[in-house]
XYZ file of C-alpha atoms in Angstrom:
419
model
C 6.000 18.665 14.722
C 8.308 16.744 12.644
C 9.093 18.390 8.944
C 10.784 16.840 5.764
C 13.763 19.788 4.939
C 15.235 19.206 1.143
C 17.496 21.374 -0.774
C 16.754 20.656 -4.311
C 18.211 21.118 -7.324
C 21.251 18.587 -6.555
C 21.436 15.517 -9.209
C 21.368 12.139 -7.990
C 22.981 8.497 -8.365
C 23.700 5.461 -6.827
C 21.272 2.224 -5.836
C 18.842 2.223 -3.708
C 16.979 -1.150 -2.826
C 13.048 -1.520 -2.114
C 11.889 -3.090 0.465
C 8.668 -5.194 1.474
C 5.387 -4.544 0.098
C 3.336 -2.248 2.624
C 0.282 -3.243 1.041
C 1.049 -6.779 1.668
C 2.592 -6.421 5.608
C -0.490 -4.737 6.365
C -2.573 -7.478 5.796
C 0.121 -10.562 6.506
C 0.078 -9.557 9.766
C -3.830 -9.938 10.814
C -3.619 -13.234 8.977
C -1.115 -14.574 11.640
C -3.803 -14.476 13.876
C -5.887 -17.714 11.921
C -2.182 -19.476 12.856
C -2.051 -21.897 15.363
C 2.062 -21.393 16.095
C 4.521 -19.086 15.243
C 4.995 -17.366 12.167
C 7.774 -15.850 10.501
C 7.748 -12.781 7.968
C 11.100 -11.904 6.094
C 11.108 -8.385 4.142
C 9.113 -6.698 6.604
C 9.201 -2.809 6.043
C 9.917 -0.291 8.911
C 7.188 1.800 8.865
C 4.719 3.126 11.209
C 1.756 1.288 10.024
C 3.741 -2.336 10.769
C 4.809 -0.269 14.573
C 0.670 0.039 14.686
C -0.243 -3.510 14.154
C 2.401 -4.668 15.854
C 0.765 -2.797 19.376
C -2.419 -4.128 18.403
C -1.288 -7.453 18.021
C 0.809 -7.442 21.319
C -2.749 -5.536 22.986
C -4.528 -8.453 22.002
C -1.596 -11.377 23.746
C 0.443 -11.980 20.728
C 4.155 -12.210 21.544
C 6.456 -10.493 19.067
C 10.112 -9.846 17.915
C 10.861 -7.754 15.348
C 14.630 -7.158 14.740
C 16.065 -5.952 10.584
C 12.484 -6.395 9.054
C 12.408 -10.131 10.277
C 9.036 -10.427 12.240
C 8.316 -13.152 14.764
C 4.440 -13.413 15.898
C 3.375 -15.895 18.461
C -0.289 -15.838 18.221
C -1.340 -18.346 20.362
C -1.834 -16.413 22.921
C -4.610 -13.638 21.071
C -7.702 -13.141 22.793
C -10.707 -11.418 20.768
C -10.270 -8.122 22.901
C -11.779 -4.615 21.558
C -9.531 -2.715 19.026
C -8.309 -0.011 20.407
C -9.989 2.911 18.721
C -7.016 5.502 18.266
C -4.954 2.978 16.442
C -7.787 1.402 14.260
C -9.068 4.937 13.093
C -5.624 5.921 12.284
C -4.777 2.769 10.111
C -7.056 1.629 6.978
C -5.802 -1.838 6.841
C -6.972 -2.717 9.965
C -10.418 -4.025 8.974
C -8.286 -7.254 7.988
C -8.439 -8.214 11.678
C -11.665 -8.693 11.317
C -11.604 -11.306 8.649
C -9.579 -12.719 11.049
C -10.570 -12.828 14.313
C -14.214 -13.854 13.062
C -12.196 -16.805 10.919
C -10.694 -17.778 14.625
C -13.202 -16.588 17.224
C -16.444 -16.296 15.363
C -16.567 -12.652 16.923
C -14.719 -9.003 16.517
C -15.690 -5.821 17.539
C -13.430 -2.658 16.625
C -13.707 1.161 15.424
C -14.347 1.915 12.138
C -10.832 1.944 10.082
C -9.309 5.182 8.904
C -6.013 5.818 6.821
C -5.633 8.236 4.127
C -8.571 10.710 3.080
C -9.084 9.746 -0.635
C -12.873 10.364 -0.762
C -15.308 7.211 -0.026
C -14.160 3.870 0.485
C -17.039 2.287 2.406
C -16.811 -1.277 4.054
C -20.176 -2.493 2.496
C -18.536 -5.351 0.454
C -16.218 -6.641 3.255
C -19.884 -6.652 5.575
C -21.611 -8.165 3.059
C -19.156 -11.210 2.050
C -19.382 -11.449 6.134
C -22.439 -12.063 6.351
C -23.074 -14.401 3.578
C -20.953 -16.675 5.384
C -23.513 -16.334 8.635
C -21.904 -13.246 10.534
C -23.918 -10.330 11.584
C -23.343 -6.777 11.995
C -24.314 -4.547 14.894
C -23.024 -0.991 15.797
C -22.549 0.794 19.581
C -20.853 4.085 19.693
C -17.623 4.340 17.381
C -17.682 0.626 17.745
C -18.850 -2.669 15.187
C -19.326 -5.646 16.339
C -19.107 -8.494 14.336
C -20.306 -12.624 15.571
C -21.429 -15.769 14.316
C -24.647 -16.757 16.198
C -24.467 -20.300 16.173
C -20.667 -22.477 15.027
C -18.578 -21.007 13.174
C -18.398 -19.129 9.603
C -19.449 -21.286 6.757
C -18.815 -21.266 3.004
C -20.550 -19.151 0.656
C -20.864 -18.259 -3.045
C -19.874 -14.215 -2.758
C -19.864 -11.497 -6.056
C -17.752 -8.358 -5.512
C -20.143 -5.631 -7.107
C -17.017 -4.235 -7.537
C -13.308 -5.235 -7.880
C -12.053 -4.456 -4.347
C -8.642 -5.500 -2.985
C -9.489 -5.091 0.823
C -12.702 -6.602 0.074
C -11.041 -9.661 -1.234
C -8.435 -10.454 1.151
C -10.569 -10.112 4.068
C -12.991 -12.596 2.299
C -10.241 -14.711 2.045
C -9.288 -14.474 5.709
C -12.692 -15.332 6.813
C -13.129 -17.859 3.944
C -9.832 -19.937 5.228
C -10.837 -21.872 8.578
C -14.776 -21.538 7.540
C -16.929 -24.747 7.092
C -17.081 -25.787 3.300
C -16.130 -23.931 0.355
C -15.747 -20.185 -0.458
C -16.075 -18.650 -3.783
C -15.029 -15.406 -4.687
C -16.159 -13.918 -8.136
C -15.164 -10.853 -9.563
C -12.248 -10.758 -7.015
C -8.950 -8.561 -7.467
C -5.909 -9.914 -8.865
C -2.993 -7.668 -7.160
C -0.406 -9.505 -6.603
C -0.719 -8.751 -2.735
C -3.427 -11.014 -3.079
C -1.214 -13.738 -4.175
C 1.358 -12.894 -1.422
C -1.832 -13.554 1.213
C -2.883 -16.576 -0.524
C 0.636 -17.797 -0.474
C 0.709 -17.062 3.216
C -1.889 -18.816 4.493
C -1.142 -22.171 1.797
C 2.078 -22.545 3.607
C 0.037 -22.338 6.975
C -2.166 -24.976 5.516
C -5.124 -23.149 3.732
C -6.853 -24.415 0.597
C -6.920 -21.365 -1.431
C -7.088 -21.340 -5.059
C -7.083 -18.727 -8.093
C -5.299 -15.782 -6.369
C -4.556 -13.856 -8.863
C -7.195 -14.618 -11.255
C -10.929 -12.889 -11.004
C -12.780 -16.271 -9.215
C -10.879 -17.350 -6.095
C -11.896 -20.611 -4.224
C -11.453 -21.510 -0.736
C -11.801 -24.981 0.995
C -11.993 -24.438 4.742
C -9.708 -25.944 7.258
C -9.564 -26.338 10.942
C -6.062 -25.864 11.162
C -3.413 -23.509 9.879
C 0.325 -24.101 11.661
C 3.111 -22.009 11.643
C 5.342 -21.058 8.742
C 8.233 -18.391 7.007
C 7.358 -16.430 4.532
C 9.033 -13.768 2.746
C 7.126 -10.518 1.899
C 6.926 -9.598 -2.360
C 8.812 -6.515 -3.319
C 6.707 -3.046 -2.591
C 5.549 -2.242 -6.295
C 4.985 1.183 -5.143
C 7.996 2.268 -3.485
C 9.452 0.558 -6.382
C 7.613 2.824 -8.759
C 7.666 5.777 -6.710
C 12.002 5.403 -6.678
C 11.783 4.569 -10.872
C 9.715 7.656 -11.060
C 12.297 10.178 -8.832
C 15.554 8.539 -10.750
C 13.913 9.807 -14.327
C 12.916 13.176 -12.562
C 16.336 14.095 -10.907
C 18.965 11.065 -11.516
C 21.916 11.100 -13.081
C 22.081 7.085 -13.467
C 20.208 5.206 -10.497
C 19.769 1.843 -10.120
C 16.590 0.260 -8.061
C 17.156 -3.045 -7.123
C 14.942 -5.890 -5.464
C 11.806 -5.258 -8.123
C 9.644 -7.297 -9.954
C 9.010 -6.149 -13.596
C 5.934 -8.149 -13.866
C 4.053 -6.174 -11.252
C 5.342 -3.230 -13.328
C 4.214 -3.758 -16.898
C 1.520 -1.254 -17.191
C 3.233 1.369 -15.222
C 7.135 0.616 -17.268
C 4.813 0.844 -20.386
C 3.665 4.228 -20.079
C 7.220 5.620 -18.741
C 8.472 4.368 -22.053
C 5.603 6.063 -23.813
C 7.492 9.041 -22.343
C 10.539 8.173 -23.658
C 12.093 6.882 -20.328
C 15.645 5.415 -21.595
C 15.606 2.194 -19.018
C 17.406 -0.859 -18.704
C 14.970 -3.947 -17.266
C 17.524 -6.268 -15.075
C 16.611 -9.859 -13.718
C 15.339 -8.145 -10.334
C 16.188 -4.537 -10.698
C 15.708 -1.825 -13.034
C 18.637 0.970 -13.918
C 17.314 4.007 -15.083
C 19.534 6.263 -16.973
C 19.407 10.243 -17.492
C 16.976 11.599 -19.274
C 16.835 13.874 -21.980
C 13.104 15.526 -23.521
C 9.818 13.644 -22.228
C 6.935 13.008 -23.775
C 3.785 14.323 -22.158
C 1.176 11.877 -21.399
C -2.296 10.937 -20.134
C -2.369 8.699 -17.268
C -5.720 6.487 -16.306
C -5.877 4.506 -13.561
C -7.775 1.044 -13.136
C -7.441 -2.109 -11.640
C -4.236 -4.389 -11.771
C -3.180 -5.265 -14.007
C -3.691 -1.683 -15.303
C -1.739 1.638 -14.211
C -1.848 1.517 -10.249
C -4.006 4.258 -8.593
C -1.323 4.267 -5.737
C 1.262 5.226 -8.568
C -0.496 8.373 -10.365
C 0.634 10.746 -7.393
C 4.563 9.602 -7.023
C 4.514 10.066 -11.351
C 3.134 13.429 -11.296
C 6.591 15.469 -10.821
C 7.985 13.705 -13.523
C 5.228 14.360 -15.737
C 5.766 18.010 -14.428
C 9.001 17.722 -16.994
C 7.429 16.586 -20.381
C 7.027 18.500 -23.325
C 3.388 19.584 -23.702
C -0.033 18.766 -22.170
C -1.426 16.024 -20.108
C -3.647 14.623 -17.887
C -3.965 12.248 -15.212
C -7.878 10.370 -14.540
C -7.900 8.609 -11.689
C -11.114 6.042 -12.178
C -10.313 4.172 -8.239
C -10.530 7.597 -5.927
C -12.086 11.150 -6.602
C -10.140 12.967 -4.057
C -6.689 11.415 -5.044
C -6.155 14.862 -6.703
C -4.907 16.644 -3.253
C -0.861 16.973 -4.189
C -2.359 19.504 -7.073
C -2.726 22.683 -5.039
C 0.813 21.832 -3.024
C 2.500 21.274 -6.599
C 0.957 24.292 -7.450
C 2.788 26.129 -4.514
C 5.725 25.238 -6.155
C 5.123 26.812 -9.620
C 3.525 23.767 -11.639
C 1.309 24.477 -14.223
C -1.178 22.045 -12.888
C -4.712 22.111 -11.865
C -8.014 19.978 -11.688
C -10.762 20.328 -14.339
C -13.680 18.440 -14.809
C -12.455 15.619 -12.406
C -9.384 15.086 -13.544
C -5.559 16.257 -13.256
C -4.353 18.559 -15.997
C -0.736 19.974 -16.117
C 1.700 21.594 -18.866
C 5.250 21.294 -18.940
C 8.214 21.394 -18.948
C 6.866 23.067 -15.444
C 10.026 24.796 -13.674
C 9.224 24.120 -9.713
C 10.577 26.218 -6.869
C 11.028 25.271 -3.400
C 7.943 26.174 -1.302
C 6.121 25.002 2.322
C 3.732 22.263 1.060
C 2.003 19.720 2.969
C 1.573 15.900 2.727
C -2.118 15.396 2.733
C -1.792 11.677 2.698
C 0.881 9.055 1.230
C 1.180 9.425 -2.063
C 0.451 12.594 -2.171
C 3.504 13.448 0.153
C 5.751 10.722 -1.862
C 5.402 13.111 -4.720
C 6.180 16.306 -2.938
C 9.389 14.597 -1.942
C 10.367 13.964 -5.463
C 9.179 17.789 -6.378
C 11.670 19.043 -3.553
C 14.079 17.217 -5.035
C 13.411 18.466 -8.308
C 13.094 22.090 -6.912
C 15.226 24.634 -6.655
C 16.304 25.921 -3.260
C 14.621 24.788 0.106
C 11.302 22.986 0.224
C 9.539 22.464 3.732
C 7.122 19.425 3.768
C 5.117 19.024 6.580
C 2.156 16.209 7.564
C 4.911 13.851 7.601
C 3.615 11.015 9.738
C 2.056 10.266 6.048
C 4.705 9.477 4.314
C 6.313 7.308 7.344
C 3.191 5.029 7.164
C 4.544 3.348 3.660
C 7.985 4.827 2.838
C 10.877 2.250 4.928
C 14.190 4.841 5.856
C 13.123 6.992 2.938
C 15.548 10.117 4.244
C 18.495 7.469 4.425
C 17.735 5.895 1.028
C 18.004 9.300 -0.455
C 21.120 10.567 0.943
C 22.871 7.557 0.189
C 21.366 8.683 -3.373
C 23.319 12.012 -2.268
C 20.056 13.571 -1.576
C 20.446 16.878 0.607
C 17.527 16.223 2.857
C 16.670 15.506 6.791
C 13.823 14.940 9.042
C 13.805 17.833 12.050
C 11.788 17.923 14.767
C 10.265 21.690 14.542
């Protein structure tokens, strides 16, 4: 078992840089597969979940080099094999290779995707934008199976019921070597959507609105190769804002886009976050008495769900009461009992998050029940005082690139040990 070991208690400072956007990667990868040559991605984040797709990829006869996040993906080679089952259940983004291997092959079967428990977050609208284009659904086992009868995919007008990011890109995916034109209404704006969209435009896709709420696709029969560099990770970005306010001393984050930012810079200054907003970084300065205040989470542009669990140890130091609603996911409340462990005033009522502070926290064995939920226990450790044990680790890996080395260049007194 491998365990996160911090001393806290120990101000920080420096720069630390973000890297590529996980939730972008994730789903820039299964794209290369609608390519017809080779693809390069700059910015590419170490993580485990890229190590994942990348073995799924190479499974399925892509050829690969990945060397100082640039990726190199041959996909010419791909077959439309069976997902292997331990590495789709382990991953949620991996129901974008099914976007794209029916765009390609008309056909993919895989296990259902799985990823971090944050209550339901069913498939229905990815299924059902499938099969308004003419796919159909069949299950055997732990597997789907997903094929065009007759041709290939073909255009269709498609609503989202609901705003859905994964729902959207894989529409997209499908949408981009389909017969005729796709419509998208009601579609999410994130601007990993845009990064996708941008993707596939270089590779010679006709996709327009990304970023807006009606996204139209005119199919193509050929996408070629391309470089593309991956957007900044707006959540690592947030998560590192969040720490420097909690425990810096002056830190500077570098390699960020304030735009993907706004609602999430707006509340920190709500707080009374003293902040200075740079051309592509952000320095964030010391910080004297916050302001407690209540979070609510909706759809970009509003305050990122994936950004309500990295905030919560800084809210943990305001003056006075608060609480956080999270309107995207009903379970994303599971760093409250572990926070808990380490003296917050914090609980959940009624559905949503309520803490008092200034909360003093202590260093305590706590467990990362998924990945934001152990991004904030990092930032409690090193808010702590003494030793804080965090276990469940393979978590935070998934979306956190050389965290540990990030923060002891930060002068962080923390290491990864293999118990």
């Amino acid at each position: 078992m491998r365990k996160i070991i911090i001393n806290g208690g120990k101000p920080l400072s420096g720069e630390v840089a973000v890297s590529g956007a996980k939730n972008s990667v994730v789903a820039l990868i299964p794209a290369i597969i609608l390519a017809d040559d080779l693809v390069t991605l700059d910015g590419v984040p170490a993580i485990s979940d890229v190590d994942s797709l990348i073995e799924i990829m190479e499974l399925m006869g892509a050829k690969i080099k990945y060397q100082e996040e640039t990726l190199v993906i041959d996909p010419r080679g791909i077959q439309s094999v069976p997902m292997p089952y331990g590495k789709i259940n382990s991953l949620r983004a991996s129901y974008y290779f099914y976007g794209s291997l029916l765009g390609r092959f008309g056909q993919a079967t895989a296990g259902l995707p799985g990823g971090c428990d944050l209550g339901p977050r069913p498939i229905d609208l990815h299924l059902k934008a499938f099969e308004a284009m003419g796919a159909t659904v069949s299950y055997e086992g732990e597997n789907m199976h997903l094929s065009v009868d007759k041709g290939s995919l073909h255009g269709a007008h498609i609503y989202m019921d609901t705003v859905s990011v994964g729902a959207t890109i894989n529409t997209m995916l499908a949408a981009t070597k389909a017969k005729g034109k796709t419509i998208i209404e009601n579609a999410a704006r994130e601007p990993e959507i845009i990064d996708i969209a941008t993707l596939l435009n270089n590779m010679g896709a006709h996709i327009r609105g990304a970023g807006t709420d009606i996204i139209t696709i005119e199919g193509v029969e050929v996408l070629h190769g391309t470089r593309h560099q991956v957007i900044p990770d707006r959540i690592e970005a947030g998560t590192y804002i969040a720490l420097a306010a909690a425990v810096g001393q002056g830190i500077r984050i570098t390699n960020v886009l304030y735009e993907h930012l706004d609602s999430f810079i707006a509340k920190l200054e709500e707080m009374g976050v003293r902040m200075t907003v740079e051309e592509d970084a952000i320095f964030v300065e010391k910080q004297d008495k916050l302001k407690a205040v209540t979070i609510k989470t909706s759809p970009y542009p509003g305050f990122a769900t994936d950004l309500q669990q990295p905030l919560t140890p800084l809210l943990l130091k305001t003056q006075g009461r608060g609480a956080i609603i999270d309107t995207i996911y009903e379970k994303r409340s599971n760093h409250v009992p572990e926070l808990a462990r380490m003296g917050a005033d914090i609980s959940v009522v009624g559905g949503k998050i309520v803490f008092d502070g200034p909360s003093h926290l202590t260093g305590a064995q706590v467990k990362a029940t998924d990945l934001r939920a152990g991004a904030a226990l990092v930032t409690a450790g090193l808010m702590a005082q003494g030793r804080t044990e965090i276990t469940n680790i393979e978590f935070i890996l998934r979306g956190y690139a050389n965290i540990i080395e990030k923060l002891q260049k930060l002068g962080a007194d923390i290491s990864l040990i293999e118990d």
